[in-house]
CSV table of C-alpha atoms and ligand atoms in Angstrom, one decimal:
chain,number,residue,atom,x,y,z
A,1,MET,CA,-75.5,225.7,-8.9
A,2,GLU,CA,-71.9,226.0,-9.5
A,3,TYR,CA,-69.2,223.8,-8.3
A,4,ARG,CA,-65.3,224.5,-7.3
A,5,SER,CA,-62.5,222.4,-6.3
A,6,THR,CA,-61.4,221.9,-2.7
A,7,ARG,CA,-57.9,222.9,-3.7
A,8,GLY,CA,-58.7,225.9,-6.2
A,9,ASN,CA,-59.7,229.6,-6.5
A,10,ARG,CA,-63.1,230.2,-5.3
A,11,LYS,CA,-63.6,232.2,-8.8
A,12,GLN,CA,-62.9,229.3,-10.6
A,13,ARG,CA,-66.1,227.8,-11.2
A,14,LEU,CA,-67.9,224.9,-13.4
A,15,THR,CA,-71.3,223.8,-13.8
A,16,GLY,CA,-72.7,220.6,-12.3
A,17,ALA,CA,-72.3,218.8,-15.9
A,18,ALA,CA,-68.8,219.9,-16.4
A,19,ALA,CA,-68.1,218.9,-12.9
A,20,VAL,CA,-69.4,215.3,-13.4
A,21,LEU,CA,-67.6,214.9,-16.7
A,22,GLN,CA,-64.2,216.2,-15.0
A,23,GLY,CA,-64.5,213.6,-12.0
A,24,LEU,CA,-61.5,215.1,-10.3
A,25,ALA,CA,-60.2,218.5,-10.3
A,26,PRO,CA,-57.0,219.0,-12.3
A,27,ASP,CA,-55.3,220.3,-9.1
A,28,GLY,CA,-56.3,217.2,-7.3
A,29,GLY,CA,-59.2,218.5,-5.5
A,30,LEU,CA,-62.6,217.4,-5.4
A,31,TYR,CA,-65.5,219.5,-6.8
A,32,VAL,CA,-67.9,220.9,-3.7
A,33,PRO,CA,-70.9,223.3,-4.2
A,34,VAL,CA,-69.8,227.0,-4.0
A,35,LYS,CA,-72.8,227.4,-2.2
A,36,PHE,CA,-75.2,224.9,-1.0
A,37,PRO,CA,-78.8,224.9,-2.1
A,38,GLN,CA,-81.3,226.0,0.5
A,39,PRO,CA,-84.3,224.3,-0.8
A,40,GLU,CA,-87.8,225.3,0.2
A,41,PHE,CA,-89.0,221.8,1.1
A,42,LYS,CA,-91.7,220.6,3.5
A,43,LEU,CA,-90.6,217.5,4.8
A,44,GLY,CA,-94.2,216.6,5.1
A,45,GLU,CA,-94.6,216.6,1.5
A,46,MET,CA,-91.8,214.7,0.6
A,47,ASN,CA,-92.8,211.8,2.4
A,48,GLY,CA,-95.4,211.1,0.1
A,49,LEU,CA,-92.8,210.8,-3.0
A,50,SER,CA,-91.6,207.6,-4.6
A,51,TYR,CA,-88.0,206.9,-4.8
A,52,GLN,CA,-87.5,207.9,-8.0
A,53,GLN,CA,-89.3,211.3,-7.1
A,54,VAL,CA,-87.3,211.9,-4.2
A,55,ALA,CA,-84.0,211.1,-6.3
A,56,LYS,CA,-85.1,213.7,-8.9
A,57,THR,CA,-85.9,216.3,-6.5
A,58,VAL,CA,-82.6,216.0,-5.0
A,59,LEU,CA,-80.9,215.9,-8.2
A,60,LYS,CA,-82.5,219.2,-9.4
A,61,TRP,CA,-81.4,220.9,-6.2
A,62,PHE,CA,-77.7,220.3,-7.1
A,63,PHE,CA,-77.7,219.8,-10.8
A,64,ASP,CA,-80.1,222.6,-12.1
A,65,ASP,CA,-78.2,222.9,-15.4
A,66,PHE,CA,-80.2,219.5,-16.4
A,67,SER,CA,-83.4,219.8,-17.5
A,68,ASP,CA,-86.6,218.3,-15.8
A,69,ASP,CA,-87.1,215.8,-18.7
A,70,GLN,CA,-83.2,214.8,-18.6
A,71,LEU,CA,-83.5,214.1,-14.7
A,72,ASP,CA,-86.9,212.4,-15.1
A,73,ARG,CA,-85.7,210.2,-17.5
A,74,SER,CA,-82.3,209.6,-15.7
A,75,VAL,CA,-84.2,208.4,-12.6
A,76,LEU,CA,-86.5,206.3,-14.2
A,77,ALA,CA,-83.7,204.2,-16.1
A,78,ALA,CA,-81.8,204.1,-13.1
A,79,TYR,CA,-84.2,203.0,-10.7
A,80,GLY,CA,-86.4,200.4,-12.4
A,81,GLU,CA,-86.6,196.7,-12.7
A,82,GLN,CA,-82.8,196.2,-12.2
A,83,PHE,CA,-83.8,196.2,-8.8
A,84,ASP,CA,-85.2,193.4,-6.6
A,85,ARG,CA,-87.7,195.8,-4.9
A,86,ALA,CA,-90.1,198.0,-6.4
A,87,GLU,CA,-89.5,200.5,-3.7
A,88,ILE,CA,-85.9,200.5,-4.2
A,89,VAL,CA,-84.9,201.0,-0.6
A,90,SER,CA,-86.2,198.9,2.1
A,91,VAL,CA,-86.4,200.1,5.5
A,92,THR,CA,-86.6,197.5,8.1
A,93,ASN,CA,-88.2,197.5,11.5
A,94,ASN,CA,-86.3,195.3,13.8
A,95,LYS,CA,-87.2,194.5,17.4
A,96,ALA,CA,-83.4,194.9,18.8
A,97,GLY,CA,-83.9,198.8,18.3
A,98,ASN,CA,-82.7,200.2,15.3
A,99,TYR,CA,-83.7,200.3,11.5
A,100,TYR,CA,-82.0,199.3,8.9
A,101,MET,CA,-81.8,201.1,5.5
A,102,GLU,CA,-81.4,198.3,2.9
A,103,LEU,CA,-79.4,199.7,0.0
A,104,PHE,CA,-78.4,196.3,-1.7
A,105,HIS,CA,-81.3,195.3,-3.9
A,106,GLY,CA,-79.7,196.6,-6.9
A,107,PRO,CA,-78.1,194.6,-9.6
A,108,THR,CA,-74.8,194.4,-7.6
A,109,LEU,CA,-76.1,193.9,-4.1
A,110,ALA,CA,-74.4,196.8,-2.6
A,111,PHE,CA,-75.2,200.2,-2.0
A,112,LYS,CA,-72.9,201.5,-4.9
A,113,ASP,CA,-75.9,200.6,-7.2
A,114,LEU,CA,-77.7,203.8,-5.9
A,115,ALA,CA,-75.2,206.0,-7.4
A,116,LEU,CA,-73.8,203.9,-10.1
A,117,GLN,CA,-77.0,203.1,-11.7
A,118,VAL,CA,-77.8,207.1,-12.3
A,119,LEU,CA,-74.3,208.3,-12.8
A,120,PRO,CA,-74.1,207.1,-16.5
A,121,GLN,CA,-77.4,208.5,-17.1
A,122,LEU,CA,-76.2,211.9,-15.7
A,123,MET,CA,-72.7,211.5,-17.7
A,124,THR,CA,-74.7,210.8,-20.9
A,125,ASN,CA,-76.8,213.8,-20.5
A,126,ALA,CA,-73.8,215.9,-19.4
A,127,VAL,CA,-72.1,215.1,-22.7
A,128,GLU,CA,-75.3,216.5,-24.2
A,129,ILE,CA,-75.0,219.8,-22.3
A,130,GLN,CA,-71.6,220.0,-23.0
A,131,GLN,CA,-71.8,219.1,-26.6
A,132,LEU,CA,-68.5,217.0,-25.8
A,133,LYS,CA,-67.0,215.0,-28.5
A,134,GLN,CA,-64.5,213.0,-26.7
A,135,GLN,CA,-64.9,209.6,-25.7
A,136,ILE,CA,-64.9,209.1,-22.0
A,137,VAL,CA,-62.5,206.8,-20.1
A,138,ILE,CA,-64.0,206.0,-16.6
A,139,LEU,CA,-61.0,205.0,-14.4
A,140,THR,CA,-61.9,203.4,-11.1
A,141,ALA,CA,-60.3,201.9,-8.2
A,142,THR,CA,-62.1,199.7,-6.3
A,143,SER,CA,-62.2,198.1,-2.8
A,144,GLY,CA,-64.7,195.4,-4.1
A,145,ASP,CA,-68.1,196.9,-4.8
A,146,THR,CA,-67.7,200.0,-6.8
A,147,GLY,CA,-65.9,198.3,-9.7
A,148,THR,CA,-68.6,195.8,-10.5
A,149,ALA,CA,-71.5,198.6,-9.8
A,150,SER,CA,-69.6,200.9,-12.2
A,151,MET,CA,-69.2,198.3,-14.8
A,152,ARG,CA,-72.8,197.2,-14.5
A,153,GLY,CA,-73.9,200.7,-14.7
A,154,PHE,CA,-71.8,201.6,-17.7
A,155,ARG,CA,-72.0,198.4,-19.6
A,156,ASN,CA,-72.3,199.0,-23.5
A,157,VAL,CA,-73.2,203.0,-22.9
A,158,THR,CA,-72.1,204.5,-25.9
A,159,GLY,CA,-68.8,206.8,-25.6
A,160,THR,CA,-67.6,205.0,-22.7
A,161,GLN,CA,-64.8,203.1,-21.7
A,162,VAL,CA,-64.5,201.5,-18.3
A,163,ILE,CA,-61.2,200.5,-16.4
A,164,VAL,CA,-61.3,199.3,-13.1
A,165,PHE,CA,-58.4,198.3,-10.7
A,166,TYR,CA,-58.8,196.3,-7.8
A,167,PRO,CA,-56.4,195.2,-5.1
A,168,GLU,CA,-55.0,191.6,-5.7
A,169,GLY,CA,-56.5,189.3,-3.0
A,170,GLY,CA,-58.1,192.4,-1.5
A,171,VAL,CA,-61.7,191.5,-2.1
A,172,SER,CA,-64.3,188.6,-1.1
A,173,PRO,CA,-64.7,185.4,-3.1
A,174,VAL,CA,-68.1,186.4,-4.2
A,175,GLN,CA,-66.8,190.2,-5.2
A,176,LEU,CA,-64.4,188.8,-7.4
A,177,LYS,CA,-66.6,186.2,-9.1
A,178,GLN,CA,-68.9,189.2,-9.7
A,179,MET,CA,-66.2,191.6,-11.1
A,180,LEU,CA,-64.9,188.9,-13.5
A,181,SER,CA,-68.3,187.9,-14.8
A,182,GLN,CA,-69.6,191.5,-16.0
A,183,GLN,CA,-70.0,191.5,-19.8
A,184,GLY,CA,-69.8,194.4,-21.9
A,185,ASP,CA,-67.7,195.8,-25.0
A,186,ASN,CA,-66.2,198.3,-23.2
A,187,LEU,CA,-65.3,197.0,-19.9
A,188,GLN,CA,-62.0,195.9,-18.4
A,189,VAL,CA,-61.1,194.7,-14.9
A,190,VAL,CA,-57.7,194.1,-13.6
A,191,ALA,CA,-56.0,193.4,-10.3
A,192,VAL,CA,-53.1,195.4,-9.3
A,193,LYS,CA,-50.3,194.3,-6.7
A,194,GLY,CA,-50.8,196.3,-3.4
A,195,ASN,CA,-53.5,197.4,-1.6
A,196,PHE,CA,-56.7,199.6,-2.2
A,197,ASP,CA,-55.0,202.8,-1.2
A,198,LYS,CA,-52.1,201.9,-3.7
A,199,ALA,CA,-54.5,201.5,-6.3
A,200,GLN,CA,-56.4,204.8,-5.5
A,201,SER,CA,-53.3,207.0,-4.9
A,202,MET,CA,-52.1,205.7,-8.4
A,203,VAL,CA,-55.4,206.4,-10.2
A,204,LYS,CA,-55.4,210.0,-8.8
A,205,GLN,CA,-51.8,210.4,-9.8
A,206,ILE,CA,-52.7,209.0,-13.3
A,207,PHE,CA,-55.6,211.2,-13.6
A,208,ASN,CA,-53.4,214.4,-12.7
A,209,ASP,CA,-50.6,213.5,-15.0
A,210,ARG,CA,-50.7,216.2,-17.8
A,211,GLU,CA,-48.5,214.3,-20.5
A,212,PHE,CA,-50.8,211.3,-20.0
A,213,ASN,CA,-54.0,213.2,-20.5
A,214,GLN,CA,-52.4,214.9,-23.5
A,215,GLN,CA,-51.8,211.3,-24.9
A,216,LEU,CA,-55.4,210.2,-24.0
A,217,HIS,CA,-56.6,213.7,-25.6
A,218,ASP,CA,-54.8,213.2,-28.8
A,219,ARG,CA,-56.7,209.8,-29.2
A,220,GLY,CA,-59.9,211.9,-28.6
A,221,ALA,CA,-60.7,210.7,-24.9
A,222,GLN,CA,-60.6,212.0,-21.7
A,223,PHE,CA,-60.6,210.7,-18.3
A,224,SER,CA,-63.6,210.8,-15.7
A,225,SER,CA,-64.0,208.9,-12.6
A,226,ALA,CA,-66.8,206.5,-11.2
A,227,ASN,CA,-65.4,206.6,-7.7
A,228,SER,CA,-67.1,208.8,-4.9
A,229,MET,CA,-64.7,211.3,-5.7
A,230,ASN,CA,-66.9,212.5,-8.2
A,231,ILE,CA,-69.4,214.9,-7.3
A,232,GLY,CA,-72.3,213.2,-9.7
A,233,ARG,CA,-71.7,209.8,-7.3
A,234,LEU,CA,-72.0,211.7,-4.2
A,235,ILE,CA,-75.3,213.8,-4.9
A,236,PRO,CA,-77.6,210.8,-5.8
A,237,GLN,CA,-76.7,209.3,-2.1
A,238,ILE,CA,-78.4,212.2,-0.5
A,239,ALA,CA,-81.8,210.8,-1.8
A,240,TYR,CA,-82.0,207.8,0.6
A,241,TYR,CA,-81.4,209.8,3.6
A,242,PHE,CA,-84.4,211.9,2.5
A,243,TYR,CA,-86.7,208.5,1.3
A,244,THR,CA,-85.8,206.9,4.6
A,245,TYR,CA,-86.6,209.5,6.8
A,246,GLY,CA,-90.2,210.0,4.9
A,247,GLN,CA,-90.8,206.5,5.4
A,248,LEU,CA,-90.2,206.4,9.1
A,249,VAL,CA,-92.8,209.3,9.4
A,250,ASN,CA,-95.2,207.7,7.0
A,251,ARG,CA,-95.2,204.4,9.2
A,252,GLY,CA,-95.5,206.6,12.5
A,253,GLU,CA,-92.1,205.2,13.7
A,254,ILE,CA,-90.9,209.1,14.3
A,255,SER,CA,-92.8,212.3,14.0
A,256,ASN,CA,-92.4,214.8,11.2
A,257,GLY,CA,-89.2,217.2,12.3
A,258,GLU,CA,-88.0,215.1,14.6
A,259,ALA,CA,-84.2,214.4,14.6
A,260,ILE,CA,-82.8,210.8,14.1
A,261,ASN,CA,-79.2,209.3,14.0
A,262,PHE,CA,-77.7,207.3,10.9
A,263,ALA,CA,-74.8,204.9,11.5
A,264,VAL,CA,-72.6,204.6,8.4
A,265,PRO,CA,-70.1,201.8,7.6
A,266,THR,CA,-67.3,204.2,6.5
A,267,GLY,CA,-64.2,203.3,4.2
A,268,ASN,CA,-63.9,206.4,1.5
A,269,PHE,CA,-66.2,208.6,3.7
A,270,GLY,CA,-68.4,208.9,0.7
A,271,ASP,CA,-71.9,207.3,2.0
A,272,ILE,CA,-71.5,209.1,5.5
A,273,LEU,CA,-70.7,212.6,3.5
A,274,ALA,CA,-73.9,212.5,1.7
A,275,GLY,CA,-75.9,212.1,5.1
A,276,TYR,CA,-73.8,215.1,6.3
A,277,TYR,CA,-75.1,217.0,2.8
A,278,ALA,CA,-78.6,215.9,3.6
A,279,LYS,CA,-78.3,217.4,7.0
A,280,LYS,CA,-76.8,220.7,5.8
A,281,ILE,CA,-79.8,221.3,3.3
A,282,GLY,CA,-82.0,220.9,6.2
A,283,LEU,CA,-82.9,217.1,7.0
A,284,PRO,CA,-83.0,216.5,10.7
A,285,ILE,CA,-80.4,214.6,11.4
A,286,LYS,CA,-78.7,214.6,15.1
A,287,LYS,CA,-75.8,212.3,14.9
A,288,LEU,CA,-73.9,210.6,12.2
A,289,ILE,CA,-72.1,207.7,13.5
A,290,CYS,CA,-69.1,207.0,11.3
A,291,ALA,CA,-68.4,203.2,11.8
A,292,SER,CA,-64.8,201.8,10.7
A,293,ASN,CA,-63.3,198.4,10.8
A,294,GLN,CA,-60.0,197.5,12.2
A,295,ASN,CA,-58.5,200.0,9.8
A,296,ASN,CA,-59.8,202.6,12.2
A,297,VAL,CA,-57.8,205.9,11.0
A,298,LEU,CA,-61.2,207.8,10.8
A,299,THR,CA,-62.1,206.9,14.4
A,300,ASP,CA,-58.9,208.3,15.8
A,301,PHE,CA,-59.5,211.5,13.6
A,302,PHE,CA,-62.7,212.3,15.0
A,303,LYS,CA,-61.4,211.7,18.7
A,304,THR,CA,-58.1,213.4,18.3
A,305,GLY,CA,-58.0,215.6,15.5
A,306,VAL,CA,-55.0,213.7,13.9
A,307,TYR,CA,-55.3,211.9,10.9
A,308,ASP,CA,-52.4,209.4,10.8
A,309,ARG,CA,-52.3,206.5,8.0
A,310,ASN,CA,-49.0,205.5,9.5
A,311,ARG,CA,-50.3,202.1,10.7
A,312,PRO,CA,-50.5,198.6,9.8
A,313,PHE,CA,-53.1,197.7,7.2
A,314,TYR,CA,-55.5,195.0,8.0
A,315,LEU,CA,-57.4,192.9,5.4
A,316,THR,CA,-60.6,192.0,6.9
A,317,ASN,CA,-64.0,190.4,6.5
A,318,SER,CA,-65.6,193.5,5.5
A,319,PRO,CA,-63.1,194.8,2.5
A,320,SER,CA,-64.8,197.1,1.0
A,321,MET,CA,-63.8,199.3,4.0
A,322,ASP,CA,-60.2,198.5,4.1
A,323,ILE,CA,-58.9,202.0,3.5
A,324,LEU,CA,-56.7,204.3,5.2
A,325,VAL,CA,-57.0,207.4,3.1
A,326,SER,CA,-60.4,208.3,2.9
A,327,SER,CA,-60.6,210.7,-0.1
A,328,ASN,CA,-64.0,212.3,0.7
A,329,LEU,CA,-62.8,213.4,3.9
A,330,GLU,CA,-61.3,216.3,2.2
A,331,ARG,CA,-64.6,217.7,1.3
A,332,LEU,CA,-65.5,217.7,5.3
A,333,LEU,CA,-62.3,219.1,5.7
A,334,PHE,CA,-62.9,222.2,3.4
A,335,MET,CA,-66.2,222.9,4.7
A,336,ILE,CA,-64.8,223.2,8.6
A,337,ALA,CA,-61.9,225.0,7.4
A,338,ASP,CA,-64.5,227.5,6.4
A,339,GLU,CA,-63.9,226.9,2.7
A,340,ASP,CA,-59.9,228.0,2.9
A,341,GLU,CA,-58.4,226.1,0.0
A,342,GLN,CA,-54.8,227.1,1.1
A,343,LEU,CA,-55.3,225.2,4.5
A,344,VAL,CA,-57.0,222.5,2.5
A,345,ILE,CA,-53.9,222.0,0.2
A,346,SER,CA,-51.5,222.4,3.3
A,347,LEU,CA,-53.2,219.3,5.1
A,348,MET,CA,-53.1,217.3,2.0
A,349,GLU,CA,-49.6,218.2,1.4
A,350,GLN,CA,-48.9,216.8,4.7
A,351,LEU,CA,-50.8,213.6,4.2
A,352,GLN,CA,-48.6,213.0,1.1
A,353,GLN,CA,-45.5,213.6,2.6
A,354,SER,CA,-45.6,212.5,6.3
A,355,GLY,CA,-49.0,210.5,6.0
A,356,LYS,CA,-50.2,212.6,8.7
A,357,TYR,CA,-51.7,215.9,9.8
A,358,GLU,CA,-53.7,217.3,12.8
A,359,ILE,CA,-56.6,220.0,12.3
A,360,SER,CA,-57.0,223.2,14.7
A,361,THR,CA,-59.0,223.0,17.7
A,362,ALA,CA,-61.3,225.6,15.7
A,363,MET,CA,-62.2,222.9,13.0
A,364,LYS,CA,-62.3,220.4,15.7
A,365,ASN,CA,-65.1,222.1,17.1
A,366,GLN,CA,-67.3,221.8,14.0
A,367,LEU,CA,-67.2,217.9,14.3
A,368,ASP,CA,-70.1,217.7,16.6
A,369,ASP,CA,-72.3,216.4,13.9
A,370,PHE,CA,-70.2,213.0,14.5
A,371,VAL,CA,-69.7,210.3,16.6
A,372,ALA,CA,-66.9,207.7,15.7
A,373,GLY,CA,-66.2,204.2,16.8
A,374,SER,CA,-64.8,201.1,15.3
A,375,ALA,CA,-65.2,197.2,15.5
A,376,ASN,CA,-62.8,194.5,15.3
A,377,GLU,CA,-63.4,191.0,13.6
A,378,ASP,CA,-64.8,189.6,16.8
A,379,GLU,CA,-67.3,192.5,17.4
A,380,ILE,CA,-68.6,192.3,13.9
A,381,SER,CA,-69.1,188.1,14.2
A,382,GLN,CA,-70.7,188.8,17.5
A,383,GLU,CA,-72.9,191.6,15.9
A,384,ILE,CA,-74.1,189.6,13.0
A,385,LYS,CA,-75.2,186.5,15.5
A,386,ARG,CA,-77.0,189.1,18.2
A,387,VAL,CA,-78.9,190.6,15.4
A,388,PHE,CA,-79.7,187.3,14.0
A,389,ASP,CA,-80.4,185.5,17.3
A,390,GLU,CA,-82.6,188.9,18.4
A,391,ASP,CA,-84.3,189.5,15.3
A,392,GLY,CA,-84.0,186.5,12.8
A,393,TYR,CA,-82.3,188.9,10.4
A,394,ALA,CA,-79.1,188.4,8.6
A,395,ILE,CA,-76.6,191.6,8.2
A,396,ASP,CA,-73.4,191.5,6.0
A,397,PRO,CA,-70.2,192.4,7.8
A,398,HIS,CA,-70.0,196.0,6.6
A,399,THR,CA,-73.7,196.7,7.9
A,400,ALA,CA,-72.5,194.9,11.2
A,401,VAL,CA,-69.8,197.3,11.6
A,402,ALA,CA,-72.2,200.1,11.9
A,403,SER,CA,-74.7,198.1,13.7
A,404,SER,CA,-71.9,197.2,16.4
A,405,VAL,CA,-70.7,200.6,16.9
A,406,ALA,CA,-74.3,202.0,17.0
A,407,HIS,CA,-75.1,199.5,19.6
A,408,ARG,CA,-72.2,200.2,22.0
A,409,TYR,CA,-72.7,204.1,21.5
A,410,GLN,CA,-76.5,203.8,22.6
A,411,GLN,CA,-75.4,201.6,25.6
A,412,LYS,CA,-72.3,203.8,26.8
A,413,SER,CA,-74.2,207.1,25.9
A,414,GLY,CA,-77.6,206.1,26.8
A,415,ASP,CA,-78.9,208.3,23.5
A,416,LYS,CA,-82.2,207.1,22.7
A,417,THR,CA,-82.6,208.8,19.5
A,418,PRO,CA,-84.1,206.8,16.8
A,419,THR,CA,-81.3,205.3,15.1
A,420,VAL,CA,-81.1,203.9,11.3
A,421,VAL,CA,-78.4,201.7,10.4
A,422,VAL,CA,-77.2,201.8,6.7
A,423,ALA,CA,-77.2,198.4,5.2
A,424,THR,CA,-74.7,198.6,2.5
A,425,ALA,CA,-74.4,194.9,1.4
A,426,SER,CA,-76.5,191.8,1.1
A,427,PRO,CA,-75.6,189.1,3.3
A,428,TYR,CA,-74.9,186.9,0.3
A,429,LYS,CA,-71.8,189.0,-0.8
A,430,PHE,CA,-69.9,187.8,2.1
A,431,PRO,CA,-71.6,184.3,3.0
A,432,GLU,CA,-68.5,182.9,4.6
A,433,THR,CA,-68.3,185.4,7.2
A,434,VAL,CA,-72.3,185.5,7.8
A,435,PHE,CA,-72.4,181.9,8.0
A,436,ALA,CA,-69.7,181.3,10.5
A,437,ALA,CA,-71.0,184.0,12.8
A,438,ILE,CA,-74.5,182.8,12.8
A,439,THR,CA,-73.7,179.0,13.1
A,440,GLY,CA,-70.4,179.0,15.2
A,441,LYS,CA,-68.8,176.7,12.4
A,442,SER,CA,-65.9,177.1,10.6
A,443,VAL,CA,-66.2,177.6,6.8
A,444,LYS,CA,-65.0,175.1,4.5
A,445,GLN,CA,-66.8,176.4,1.6
A,446,VAL,CA,-66.3,179.5,-0.1
A,447,GLY,CA,-67.8,181.9,-3.1
A,448,LEU,CA,-70.8,180.4,-4.7
A,449,SER,CA,-70.7,177.2,-2.4
A,450,ALA,CA,-71.0,179.3,0.5
A,451,VAL,CA,-73.9,181.2,-1.1
A,452,THR,CA,-75.8,178.0,-1.2
A,453,GLN,CA,-74.7,177.0,2.3
A,454,LEU,CA,-75.9,180.4,3.8
A,455,ASN,CA,-78.9,180.2,1.5
A,456,GLU,CA,-80.2,177.0,2.9
A,457,LEU,CA,-79.5,178.5,6.5
A,458,LEU,CA,-81.5,181.4,5.9
A,459,GLN,CA,-84.3,179.9,3.8
A,460,ASP,CA,-85.0,183.2,1.8
A,461,LYS,CA,-85.1,184.0,-2.0
A,462,LEU,CA,-81.7,184.4,-3.5
A,463,PRO,CA,-81.3,187.9,-5.0
A,464,ALA,CA,-81.4,187.9,-8.6
A,465,GLY,CA,-77.6,189.5,-9.1
A,466,ILE,CA,-76.5,186.2,-7.1
A,467,GLN,CA,-78.7,184.0,-9.0
A,468,GLU,CA,-77.1,184.9,-12.4
A,469,LEU,CA,-73.6,184.5,-11.1
A,470,PHE,CA,-74.5,180.8,-11.1
A,471,GLU,CA,-74.9,180.7,-14.9
A,472,VAL,CA,-72.3,183.1,-15.9
A,473,GLU,CA,-68.8,182.2,-17.2
A,474,SER,CA,-66.2,184.5,-15.6
A,475,LYS,CA,-63.2,185.5,-17.1
A,476,LYS,CA,-59.4,184.9,-15.7
A,477,GLU,CA,-57.9,187.3,-13.5
A,478,THR,CA,-55.1,189.8,-14.8
A,479,VAL,CA,-52.8,190.9,-12.4
A,480,ILE,CA,-50.2,193.6,-12.9
A,481,GLU,CA,-47.8,195.6,-11.0
A,482,PRO,CA,-48.9,199.3,-10.4
A,483,GLU,CA,-46.3,200.7,-12.7
A,484,ARG,CA,-48.1,199.3,-15.6
A,485,MET,CA,-51.3,200.8,-15.0
A,486,GLU,CA,-50.9,203.5,-17.4
A,487,GLU,CA,-49.8,201.1,-20.1
A,488,THR,CA,-53.1,199.1,-19.5
A,489,ILE,CA,-55.2,201.9,-19.7
A,490,ILE,CA,-53.7,203.4,-23.1
A,491,LYS,CA,-54.3,199.8,-24.6
A,492,SER,CA,-57.8,199.9,-23.7
A,493,VAL,CA,-58.7,203.2,-25.6
A,494,PRO,CA,-58.8,202.7,-29.3
A,495,ASN,CA,-56.9,204.7,-31.3
A,496,ARG,CA,-59.0,206.8,-33.6
A,497,ASP,CA,-57.0,206.6,-37.1
B,1,LIG,C1,-67.8,201.3,-0.4
B,1,LIG,C2,-68.8,200.4,0.6
B,1,LIG,C3,-68.4,200.9,2.1
B,1,LIG,C4,-67.9,202.3,2.4
B,1,LIG,O1,-68.8,203.6,1.9
B,1,LIG,P1,-67.9,204.8,1.7
B,1,LIG,O2,-68.7,205.4,0.8
B,1,LIG,O3,-66.6,204.2,0.9
B,1,LIG,O4,-67.6,205.1,3.1
B,1,LIG,C5,-69.3,200.3,3.1
B,1,LIG,N1,-69.6,199.3,2.7
B,1,LIG,C6,-70.0,198.6,1.3
B,1,LIG,C7,-70.7,197.1,1.4
B,1,LIG,C8,-69.2,199.2,0.4
B,1,LIG,O5,-69.2,198.8,-0.9
């Protein structure tokens, strides 16, 4: 397996290990497989595998430069007791019609753990493979969940330094508490004025700043990324699509080989792209339902072929999806542009300059795998209530976006295909919204008191990752202007002499 940049020459190739370490290509592009693996697997045989085994199988398809032993150790370390459930990913069986793939049983209660528990393992092994002597500085822009999950994954990992930037006022109270409570000698978390798009574009810019990279190099360090721009984060996410499919076959809910839909709450387009990759290598998926909140730039893109981020930015109750520039869409564009890097470069330049681009009819015709829709704040609350009333099942606002969009799509289109809603976060991460939606009462309590209040309502066991928040002391918030991000980074990289 080899990788190349979406904006680079086809002949410039890297191994998986090198791509994981680099994170982002120096030309600003994202790494993608030169050729997709065409694994010869029998779906029926995969159904019997544990989550760890499925993850290992998928990783081996894409990262064949890692040894079996390295991958075995990686998945065992990543998917162990830090998860609340032995099965790692739970698939519910709900009366209301759709299944929910619960990806939030990891230490930080969002799906980001599935990738960010294993990424540090992959990076540590990649350092070995590449015989790298440099210290790795992991730059992360977060819309709320990646930050905590990457700090949790990389805490005290030798040779790494993690710096997380999040938008000031742009994350939920529990997300903020989680970020400020992470313990580790190599972690730093800083709020930046502006929204997530600003933080992410600054991170990209700093990443590709030659002079700044030289400064880091002189200190014996180099950048990598824990955002889904890193291919090492994307590939592990393919595993849960395969695993969930197998679980449904095992339970007799679907027959082996039957095509199903997945509805994915989408922000940076990473999670849903992993589903698209799963389909590309042979998993029977019919439609990928791309669900957005009020920041519905992707809904419009799939409907019209025009991507236009010149629009109001909304702070919503599903903050991890408050994004107008979805990085990973570039990987999809690359595929539907028949791997024409010049075309990708041109589209990305238009996005940079005018905030807008339009794809050709030929490209648009290749988007049949997707259905797109959005849910506003009212629709999200109504969906949380509907699912709770019909099933006694509480979903978080992000999951509710996908659930709502899927539900309305099914009613309108009559599509009866079995559908899995991707449940990306625990309701306890957003207790204020969930409590208000279910009870119809306005919220007076926020953060941990709201957690307690929701817990009294739901009468279930609090996840360990929330429980521990009651016991730790959190740091004070540091807020900076975007212009001060570089200075903050340099300060946190110890000088070797
Ligand atoms: C990150 C996140 C999303 C969006 O996922 P993308 O891969 O960025 O599209 C959705 N829900 C939750 C809870 C998240 O943390």
